[in-house]
Amino acid sequence: MKVLVVGSGGREHSIVWKLSQSPLVEKIYTASGNGGTRIHGENIPIDSDDIDSLVDFAKKNEIDLTVVGPELPLVKGIVDRFSESGLKIFGPTQKAAMLEGSKVFAKIFMKKYDIPTSDFVIVKNKEEALEIIKNKKYPYVIKVDGLAAGKGAFIIFSDEDCNNAISQIWDQKVFDEAANKVIIEEYLDGEEVSVFAVCDGERYVLLPSAQDHKRVYDNDKGPNTGGMGAYSPSPLATENILKKVEEKIIKPLLKGMIKEGIPYKGVLYCGLMVLDDEPFVLEFNCRFGDPEAQVILPLIESDFAELISKAVDGRFEDLTFNLSDKYAVCVVLASQGYPGSYRKGFKIYGLKELANIKDGYIFHAATRYENGEYLTNGGRVLGVTALDVTLKDAIEKAYKLVEKIHFEGMHYRKDIGVKGLKRLGVI
Ligand code: AMP
Ligand code: GLY
């Protein structure tokens, strides 16, 4: 089949790479792709949220299956638009993607279907917020309702934090319409883990868990980023925790979505806080994580195109699905200055030598290919992934690969996976 992948980051390169291994896939287009996706197919210059042009392209080129990487096109209704045109596409409908697109929708849904999450109130303006806050003890959390590129959650430990959140949300109106509603919720003091499932509307397959590293510097210091690295599976997601996630979160969610008339198809990304051996939902996302996809997809042994295709068709009843029992680690190599401003266009050295290594994959995030060279083209440039039997060996292998790559100003965290090693008692 001919496949179109929508997006241009490291997540999309890993999706394209995984699809390229399937005997079912003849040709892959990526919109708009990067220097890595072009290795496995053809990049087309259409933005990931230009839904009209994507529909036109898919019709003209008789695309058999479209896979969407980022949340924005999903929340804007790309799945509905493709389906109306008779095109097969993987992901939730616009209404179902509200689980990510509206935190208020997600919270009310969780309350209705008894899915564990922190207690909350919804406010519509600054006055209502101040009324709630004046009686609240620190810490607590303020979150804007809509998509905010990972910047819409404020953990409030002090008056200063509170004033900053209020100022950004209501005085400077940084979040615009995304902050028409705001949630004030209880702080959960635990450890975070993400659990992923691919859903066919009724059934699901569980993918390996993962832990992201959101802060830019080692030991979770510095500002938030899109994610500086990940490892999978996370020892925090024990069998016991995963069973609770399935019974208390995923199964009631799928049943609830059917009851609401919006069955959930696509990737369900459960962002969880584990506390006293119980999982609580921080947020749902309706897509793979980035860089979590770069560690999860290499652990899938089954045919990924078949998995995605059967999810769209609602046909998991006859799916065979196998996972590797190795660990995967991904270290993100970023441009100098990221997550603040940075320059791009620097030559990347070392990639050609690493093109065909065993259990190691260099996923391109922001690169472009020009005159036979790869150049940096954004903040998160590459995701260096390695697999091994133990987490410790996978970490060492990933950092050995990192040493072979260089570009001007390259920086990365040196402690990806260390939390996992501590939990396993290895260090
Ligand atoms: P969210 O966008 O809801 O995932 O929030 C972003 C980040 O804020 C999460 O990854 C957590 O680190 C933190 N966070 C969100 N909600 C809470 C909460 N209720 N308690 C503690 N930390 C939270
Ligand atoms: N790495 C976090 C996310 O994809 O949302």
Coordinates of C-alpha atoms and ligand atoms in Angstrom, one line a residue:
M1 CA 0.0 0.0 0.0
K2 CA 0.9 3.7 -0.4
V3 CA 1.2 5.4 2.9
L4 CA 1.2 9.1 3.8
V5 CA 2.7 10.1 7.2
V6 CA 1.8 13.6 8.5
G7 CA 4.4 15.5 10.5
S8 CA 8.1 16.4 10.4
G9 CA 9.8 15.5 13.7
G10 CA 11.7 12.6 15.3
R11 CA 8.4 10.9 16.1
E12 CA 7.5 10.9 12.4
H13 CA 10.9 9.6 11.3
S14 CA 10.5 6.7 13.7
I15 CA 6.9 6.1 12.3
V16 CA 8.2 6.2 8.7
W17 CA 11.1 3.9 9.5
K18 CA 8.9 1.4 11.2
L19 CA 6.3 1.4 8.4
S20 CA 9.2 1.0 5.9
Q21 CA 9.9 -2.5 7.4
S22 CA 6.5 -3.8 6.5
P23 CA 6.1 -5.9 3.4
L24 CA 2.6 -4.4 3.0
V25 CA 4.1 -1.0 2.4
E26 CA 5.3 -0.1 -1.2
K27 CA 5.8 3.7 -0.9
I28 CA 5.8 6.2 1.9
Y29 CA 5.3 10.0 1.5
T30 CA 5.9 12.3 4.4
A31 CA 4.3 15.8 4.8
S32 CA 6.5 17.6 5.2
G33 CA 9.2 15.3 6.7
N34 CA 12.8 15.9 7.4
G35 CA 16.3 14.7 6.3
G36 CA 15.6 11.3 7.8
T37 CA 12.1 10.5 6.4
R38 CA 13.4 11.1 2.9
I39 CA 15.7 8.0 3.3
H40 CA 12.6 5.8 3.3
G41 CA 10.4 7.6 0.8
E42 CA 9.5 11.0 -0.5
N43 CA 9.0 14.2 1.4
I44 CA 6.2 16.5 0.1
P45 CA 6.1 20.2 1.0
I46 CA 2.7 20.3 2.7
D47 CA 2.4 21.5 6.3
S48 CA 0.9 19.0 8.8
D49 CA -2.1 21.2 9.5
D50 CA -2.9 22.2 5.9
I51 CA -5.8 19.6 5.8
D52 CA -7.2 20.7 2.5
S53 CA -3.9 20.2 0.7
L54 CA -3.3 16.9 2.4
V55 CA -6.8 15.6 1.4
D56 CA -6.1 16.7 -2.2
F57 CA -2.7 15.0 -2.2
A58 CA -4.0 11.8 -0.8
K59 CA -6.8 11.7 -3.4
K60 CA -4.6 12.4 -6.4
N61 CA -1.9 10.0 -5.3
E62 CA -4.3 7.2 -4.3
I63 CA -3.0 6.9 -0.8
D64 CA -4.2 3.8 1.0
L65 CA -3.4 4.7 4.5
T66 CA -2.5 8.0 6.3
V67 CA -0.8 8.1 9.7
V68 CA -0.9 11.4 11.6
G69 CA 2.0 12.2 14.0
P70 CA 1.2 15.5 15.8
E71 CA -1.9 16.6 17.7
L72 CA -2.8 19.8 15.9
P73 CA -4.2 18.2 12.7
L74 CA -6.1 15.6 14.8
V75 CA -7.7 18.3 17.0
K76 CA -8.5 20.3 13.8
G77 CA -10.4 17.3 12.4
I78 CA -8.1 15.7 9.8
V79 CA -9.5 12.3 10.5
D80 CA -13.1 13.4 9.8
R81 CA -12.1 15.2 6.6
F82 CA -10.2 12.2 5.2
S83 CA -12.9 9.8 6.2
E84 CA -15.6 12.0 4.5
S85 CA -13.5 11.8 1.3
G86 CA -13.3 8.0 1.6
L87 CA -9.7 8.0 2.6
K88 CA -8.4 5.6 5.2
I89 CA -6.6 7.4 8.1
F90 CA -5.3 6.4 11.5
G91 CA -6.2 8.6 14.5
P92 CA -9.2 9.8 16.6
T93 CA -12.0 11.9 15.1
Q94 CA -12.1 15.6 16.1
K95 CA -14.6 14.9 18.9
A96 CA -12.5 12.0 20.2
A97 CA -9.3 14.0 20.0
M98 CA -10.9 16.4 22.6
L99 CA -9.4 14.1 25.2
E100 CA -6.2 15.9 24.3
G101 CA -7.6 19.1 22.8
S102 CA -9.6 20.1 25.9
K103 CA -8.4 19.3 29.4
V104 CA -11.8 20.3 30.6
F105 CA -13.5 17.7 28.4
A106 CA -11.0 15.1 29.6
K107 CA -11.5 15.9 33.3
I108 CA -15.3 15.9 33.1
F109 CA -15.1 12.6 31.1
M110 CA -12.8 11.0 33.7
K111 CA -15.1 12.1 36.5
K112 CA -18.1 10.7 34.8
Y113 CA -16.5 7.3 34.1
D114 CA -14.7 7.1 37.4
I115 CA -11.1 7.2 35.9
P116 CA -8.6 8.1 38.6
T117 CA -7.3 11.7 38.3
S118 CA -6.7 14.6 40.7
D119 CA -9.7 16.6 42.1
F120 CA -10.4 19.8 40.2
V121 CA -12.5 22.9 39.6
I122 CA -13.1 24.7 36.4
V123 CA -12.9 28.5 36.2
K124 CA -13.8 30.9 33.4
N125 CA -12.0 34.1 34.4
K126 CA -9.6 35.7 36.7
E127 CA -12.2 36.6 39.3
E128 CA -13.4 33.0 39.6
A129 CA -9.8 31.8 39.8
L130 CA -8.9 34.3 42.6
E131 CA -12.0 33.2 44.6
I132 CA -10.9 29.5 44.4
I133 CA -7.2 30.3 45.0
K134 CA -7.6 32.4 48.1
N135 CA -8.6 29.3 50.1
K136 CA -6.1 27.0 48.6
K137 CA -2.9 25.7 50.2
Y138 CA 0.3 25.2 48.1
P139 CA 1.1 23.2 46.1
Y140 CA -1.6 23.0 43.5
V141 CA -1.8 23.1 39.7
I142 CA -3.3 25.6 37.2
K143 CA -3.8 24.4 33.6
V144 CA -5.3 26.0 30.6
D145 CA -8.0 24.0 28.7
G146 CA -6.7 24.0 25.2
L147 CA -3.5 23.0 23.3
A148 CA -0.6 25.0 24.6
A149 CA 2.5 23.2 23.2
G150 CA 3.4 21.9 26.7
K151 CA 3.4 25.3 28.3
G152 CA -0.1 25.5 29.7
A153 CA 0.4 23.7 33.1
F154 CA 1.7 25.8 36.1
I155 CA 2.7 24.0 39.3
I156 CA 2.1 26.5 42.1
F157 CA 4.4 26.4 45.0
S158 CA 4.4 30.1 46.1
D159 CA 2.7 33.4 45.7
E160 CA 5.2 34.2 43.0
D161 CA 4.3 31.1 41.0
C162 CA 0.6 32.0 41.4
N163 CA 1.1 35.6 40.3
N164 CA 3.1 34.5 37.3
A165 CA 0.4 32.0 36.2
I166 CA -2.4 34.5 36.6
S167 CA -0.4 37.2 34.8
Q168 CA 0.4 34.9 31.8
I169 CA -3.1 33.5 31.5
W170 CA -5.4 36.5 32.2
D171 CA -3.3 39.7 32.0
Q172 CA -0.9 38.9 29.1
K173 CA -3.4 36.5 27.5
V174 CA -0.5 34.3 26.3
F175 CA -2.8 31.4 25.7
D176 CA -5.5 33.3 23.9
E177 CA -8.6 31.1 23.4
A178 CA -6.9 28.0 24.9
A179 CA -7.5 29.7 28.3
N180 CA -11.2 30.4 27.9
K181 CA -11.5 27.8 30.6
V182 CA -8.9 27.0 33.2
I183 CA -8.6 24.0 35.6
I184 CA -7.3 24.3 39.1
E185 CA -6.4 20.9 40.4
E186 CA -4.8 19.1 43.3
Y187 CA -1.0 18.5 43.1
L188 CA 0.0 14.8 43.0
D189 CA 3.4 14.1 44.5
G190 CA 4.6 11.0 42.7
E191 CA 6.7 9.8 39.8
E192 CA 5.6 10.2 36.2
V193 CA 5.3 7.5 33.5
S194 CA 3.5 7.2 30.2
V195 CA 1.6 4.2 29.0
F196 CA 0.5 3.9 25.4
A197 CA -2.2 1.8 23.7
V198 CA -3.3 1.5 20.1
C199 CA -7.1 1.4 20.0
D200 CA -9.5 0.1 17.3
G201 CA -12.6 1.8 18.8
E202 CA -13.4 -1.1 21.1
R203 CA -10.2 -3.1 21.8
Y204 CA -6.6 -2.1 22.3
V205 CA -3.1 -3.4 22.4
L206 CA -0.8 -2.2 25.1
L207 CA 2.6 -0.8 23.9
P208 CA 5.6 -0.6 26.2
S209 CA 5.6 2.2 28.8
A210 CA 8.1 5.0 28.6
Q211 CA 9.6 7.9 30.7
D212 CA 10.3 11.2 29.1
H213 CA 12.9 13.8 30.3
K214 CA 11.2 17.2 29.8
R215 CA 13.7 19.6 31.4
V216 CA 16.6 20.7 29.3
Y217 CA 19.4 19.9 31.8
D218 CA 20.5 16.9 33.8
N219 CA 18.7 16.2 37.1
D220 CA 15.5 17.8 35.7
K221 CA 16.9 21.3 35.9
G222 CA 16.2 24.2 33.6
P223 CA 13.2 25.1 31.4
N224 CA 10.8 22.6 29.9
T225 CA 11.4 21.3 26.4
G226 CA 9.5 19.0 24.0
G227 CA 11.5 16.2 25.6
M228 CA 15.3 15.6 25.8
G229 CA 15.2 11.8 25.8
A230 CA 13.2 8.8 26.8
Y231 CA 13.6 5.2 27.7
S232 CA 11.3 2.2 27.5
P233 CA 9.9 0.3 29.3
S234 CA 9.9 2.1 32.6
P235 CA 10.4 -0.1 35.7
L236 CA 7.9 2.2 37.4
A237 CA 5.2 0.6 35.2
T238 CA 5.2 -2.7 37.0
E239 CA 2.8 -5.5 36.0
N240 CA 0.6 -4.5 38.9
I241 CA 0.5 -0.8 37.8
L242 CA -0.1 -1.8 34.1
K243 CA -3.0 -4.0 35.2
K244 CA -4.5 -1.1 37.1
V245 CA -4.0 1.2 34.1
E246 CA -5.8 -1.3 31.9
E247 CA -8.7 -1.9 34.3
K248 CA -9.2 1.6 35.8
I249 CA -8.2 3.8 32.8
I250 CA -8.0 2.2 29.4
K251 CA -11.0 -0.1 29.5
P252 CA -13.4 2.4 31.1
L253 CA -12.2 5.1 28.7
L254 CA -13.0 2.9 25.6
K255 CA -16.4 1.9 27.0
G256 CA -17.1 5.6 28.0
M257 CA -16.2 6.9 24.6
I258 CA -18.5 4.3 22.9
K259 CA -21.3 5.5 25.3
E260 CA -20.6 9.1 24.3
G261 CA -21.0 8.1 20.7
I262 CA -17.3 8.9 19.9
P263 CA -15.4 5.6 19.9
Y264 CA -11.7 6.0 20.3
K265 CA -9.4 4.9 17.4
G266 CA -5.8 5.7 17.4
V267 CA -3.0 6.0 19.9
L268 CA -4.0 6.7 23.4
Y269 CA -1.1 8.2 25.4
C270 CA -1.8 8.2 29.1
G271 CA 0.4 10.6 31.0
L272 CA 0.3 9.2 34.5
M273 CA 1.5 10.0 38.0
V274 CA 2.1 7.0 40.1
L275 CA 1.6 7.5 43.8
D276 CA 1.2 4.9 46.6
D277 CA 1.2 2.2 43.8
E278 CA -1.8 3.8 42.1
P279 CA -1.9 5.4 38.7
F280 CA -3.6 8.8 38.3
V281 CA -4.1 10.5 34.9
L282 CA -2.4 13.8 34.4
E283 CA -3.4 14.1 30.8
F284 CA -4.4 12.1 27.8
N285 CA -2.7 12.7 24.4
C286 CA -4.2 11.3 21.2
R287 CA -0.9 10.5 19.4
F288 CA 2.5 9.0 20.0
G289 CA 4.9 11.1 22.2
D290 CA 8.0 12.6 20.8
P291 CA 10.6 11.3 21.8
E292 CA 8.7 8.4 23.3
A293 CA 7.9 7.0 19.8
Q294 CA 11.6 6.8 19.1
V295 CA 11.9 4.2 22.0
I296 CA 8.5 2.4 21.7
L297 CA 8.4 1.7 18.0
P298 CA 11.8 -0.1 17.8
L299 CA 10.4 -2.5 20.5
I300 CA 7.5 -3.5 18.3
E301 CA 8.3 -6.8 16.6
S302 CA 5.0 -7.3 14.7
D303 CA 4.1 -5.6 11.4
F304 CA 3.4 -2.0 12.3
A305 CA 1.4 -1.3 9.1
E306 CA -0.9 -4.2 9.9
L307 CA -1.4 -3.0 13.4
I308 CA -2.3 0.5 12.2
S309 CA -4.5 -0.7 9.4
K310 CA -6.4 -3.1 11.6
A311 CA -6.9 -0.4 14.2
V312 CA -8.6 1.8 11.5
D313 CA -10.7 -1.1 10.4
G314 CA -11.7 -2.0 14.0
R315 CA -10.3 -5.5 13.5
F316 CA -8.1 -6.3 16.4
E317 CA -9.9 -9.5 17.0
D318 CA -7.5 -11.3 14.6
L319 CA -4.4 -9.4 15.4
T320 CA -1.1 -11.1 16.4
F321 CA 1.1 -8.7 18.2
N322 CA 4.6 -9.2 19.6
L323 CA 7.0 -6.9 21.5
S324 CA 10.7 -7.2 22.1
D325 CA 11.8 -7.8 25.7
K326 CA 14.7 -5.4 25.4
Y327 CA 15.1 -1.9 26.7
A328 CA 15.3 1.1 24.4
V329 CA 17.0 4.5 25.2
C330 CA 16.8 7.7 23.1
V331 CA 19.1 10.7 23.7
V332 CA 18.0 13.9 22.0
L333 CA 20.7 16.0 20.5
A334 CA 19.7 19.7 20.5
S335 CA 20.9 23.0 19.0
Q336 CA 22.7 25.5 21.2
G337 CA 20.1 27.7 22.9
Y338 CA 17.2 25.2 22.7
P339 CA 14.5 25.5 24.1
G340 CA 15.1 29.2 23.7
S341 CA 16.3 30.7 20.4
Y342 CA 18.9 28.9 18.3
R343 CA 20.6 29.1 15.0
K344 CA 20.3 26.4 12.3
G345 CA 22.0 25.3 9.1
F346 CA 25.1 23.7 10.8
K347 CA 26.6 20.6 9.2
I348 CA 26.0 17.3 11.0
Y349 CA 29.0 15.0 11.1
G350 CA 29.1 11.3 11.6
L351 CA 25.7 10.2 10.3
K352 CA 26.9 8.3 7.2
E353 CA 29.1 6.0 9.3
L354 CA 26.1 5.1 11.5
A355 CA 23.6 4.3 8.7
N356 CA 23.6 0.5 9.3
I357 CA 24.3 -0.4 12.9
K358 CA 22.6 -3.2 14.8
D359 CA 20.1 -2.2 17.5
G360 CA 21.0 1.5 17.0
Y361 CA 18.9 4.0 15.1
I362 CA 19.6 7.7 14.5
F363 CA 16.1 9.3 14.1
H364 CA 16.2 12.7 12.5
A365 CA 14.0 15.4 14.2
A366 CA 15.0 18.7 12.7
T367 CA 17.4 18.1 9.8
R368 CA 17.5 18.8 6.1
Y369 CA 19.4 17.3 3.3
E370 CA 21.2 19.6 1.0
N371 CA 24.0 18.9 -1.6
G372 CA 24.8 15.5 0.0
E373 CA 25.0 16.8 3.5
Y374 CA 22.7 16.8 6.5
L375 CA 22.2 20.2 8.2
T376 CA 20.5 21.2 11.5
N377 CA 17.1 22.6 10.9
G378 CA 15.5 23.3 14.3
G379 CA 15.8 22.9 18.1
R380 CA 15.7 19.1 18.6
V381 CA 17.9 17.8 15.8
L382 CA 18.4 14.1 16.3
G383 CA 17.2 11.3 18.5
V384 CA 19.9 8.7 19.0
T385 CA 18.3 5.4 20.0
A386 CA 19.9 2.1 21.1
L387 CA 18.4 -1.2 22.2
D388 CA 19.9 -3.8 24.6
V389 CA 19.0 -6.5 27.0
T390 CA 19.5 -4.4 30.1
L391 CA 18.7 -0.7 30.6
K392 CA 22.3 -0.1 31.6
D393 CA 23.7 -1.5 28.4
A394 CA 21.1 0.3 26.3
I395 CA 22.1 3.6 27.9
E396 CA 25.8 3.0 27.4
K397 CA 25.2 2.0 23.8
A398 CA 23.2 5.1 23.1
Y399 CA 25.8 7.4 24.5
K400 CA 28.6 5.6 22.5
L401 CA 26.6 6.4 19.4
V402 CA 26.2 10.0 20.5
E403 CA 30.0 10.4 20.8
K404 CA 30.2 9.6 17.0
I405 CA 28.0 12.5 16.1
H406 CA 28.8 16.2 16.1
F407 CA 27.4 19.6 15.0
E408 CA 28.3 23.1 16.2
G409 CA 26.6 23.9 19.5
M410 CA 25.2 20.3 20.0
H411 CA 24.0 19.7 23.5
Y412 CA 22.2 16.8 25.2
R413 CA 21.4 15.4 28.6
K414 CA 23.9 12.9 30.1
D415 CA 21.4 11.3 32.5
I416 CA 18.7 9.7 30.2
G417 CA 17.4 6.6 31.9
V418 CA 19.2 7.2 35.2
K419 CA 15.9 7.3 37.1
G420 CA 15.1 3.9 35.7
L421 CA 18.5 2.5 36.8
K422 CA 17.9 3.8 40.3
R423 CA 14.5 2.2 40.5
L424 CA 15.9 -1.1 39.3
G425 CA 18.5 -0.8 42.0
V426 CA 21.4 -0.9 39.5
I427 CA 22.9 2.3 40.9
Ligands
AMP1 P1 0.1 18.2 31.6 O1 0.2 19.2 30.4 O2 -1.3 18.1 32.2 O3 0.7 16.9 31.3 O4 1.1 18.8 32.7 C1 2.4 19.1 32.4 C2 3.3 18.6 33.5 O5 3.0 19.2 34.7 C3 3.2 17.1 33.8 O6 4.0 16.3 33.0 C4 3.6 17.0 35.3 O7 5.0 17.1 35.4 C5 3.0 18.3 35.8 N1 1.7 18.1 36.4 C6 0.5 18.3 35.8 N2 -0.5 18.0 36.6 C7 0.0 17.8 37.8 C8 -0.5 17.4 39.0 N3 -1.9 17.4 39.2 N4 0.3 17.2 40.1 C9 1.6 17.2 39.9 N5 2.2 17.5 38.7 C10 1.4 17.8 37.7
GLY2 N1 7.3 14.1 24.9 C1 6.0 14.6 25.4 C2 5.0 14.6 24.3 O1 5.1 14.1 23.2 O2 3.9 15.1 24.6

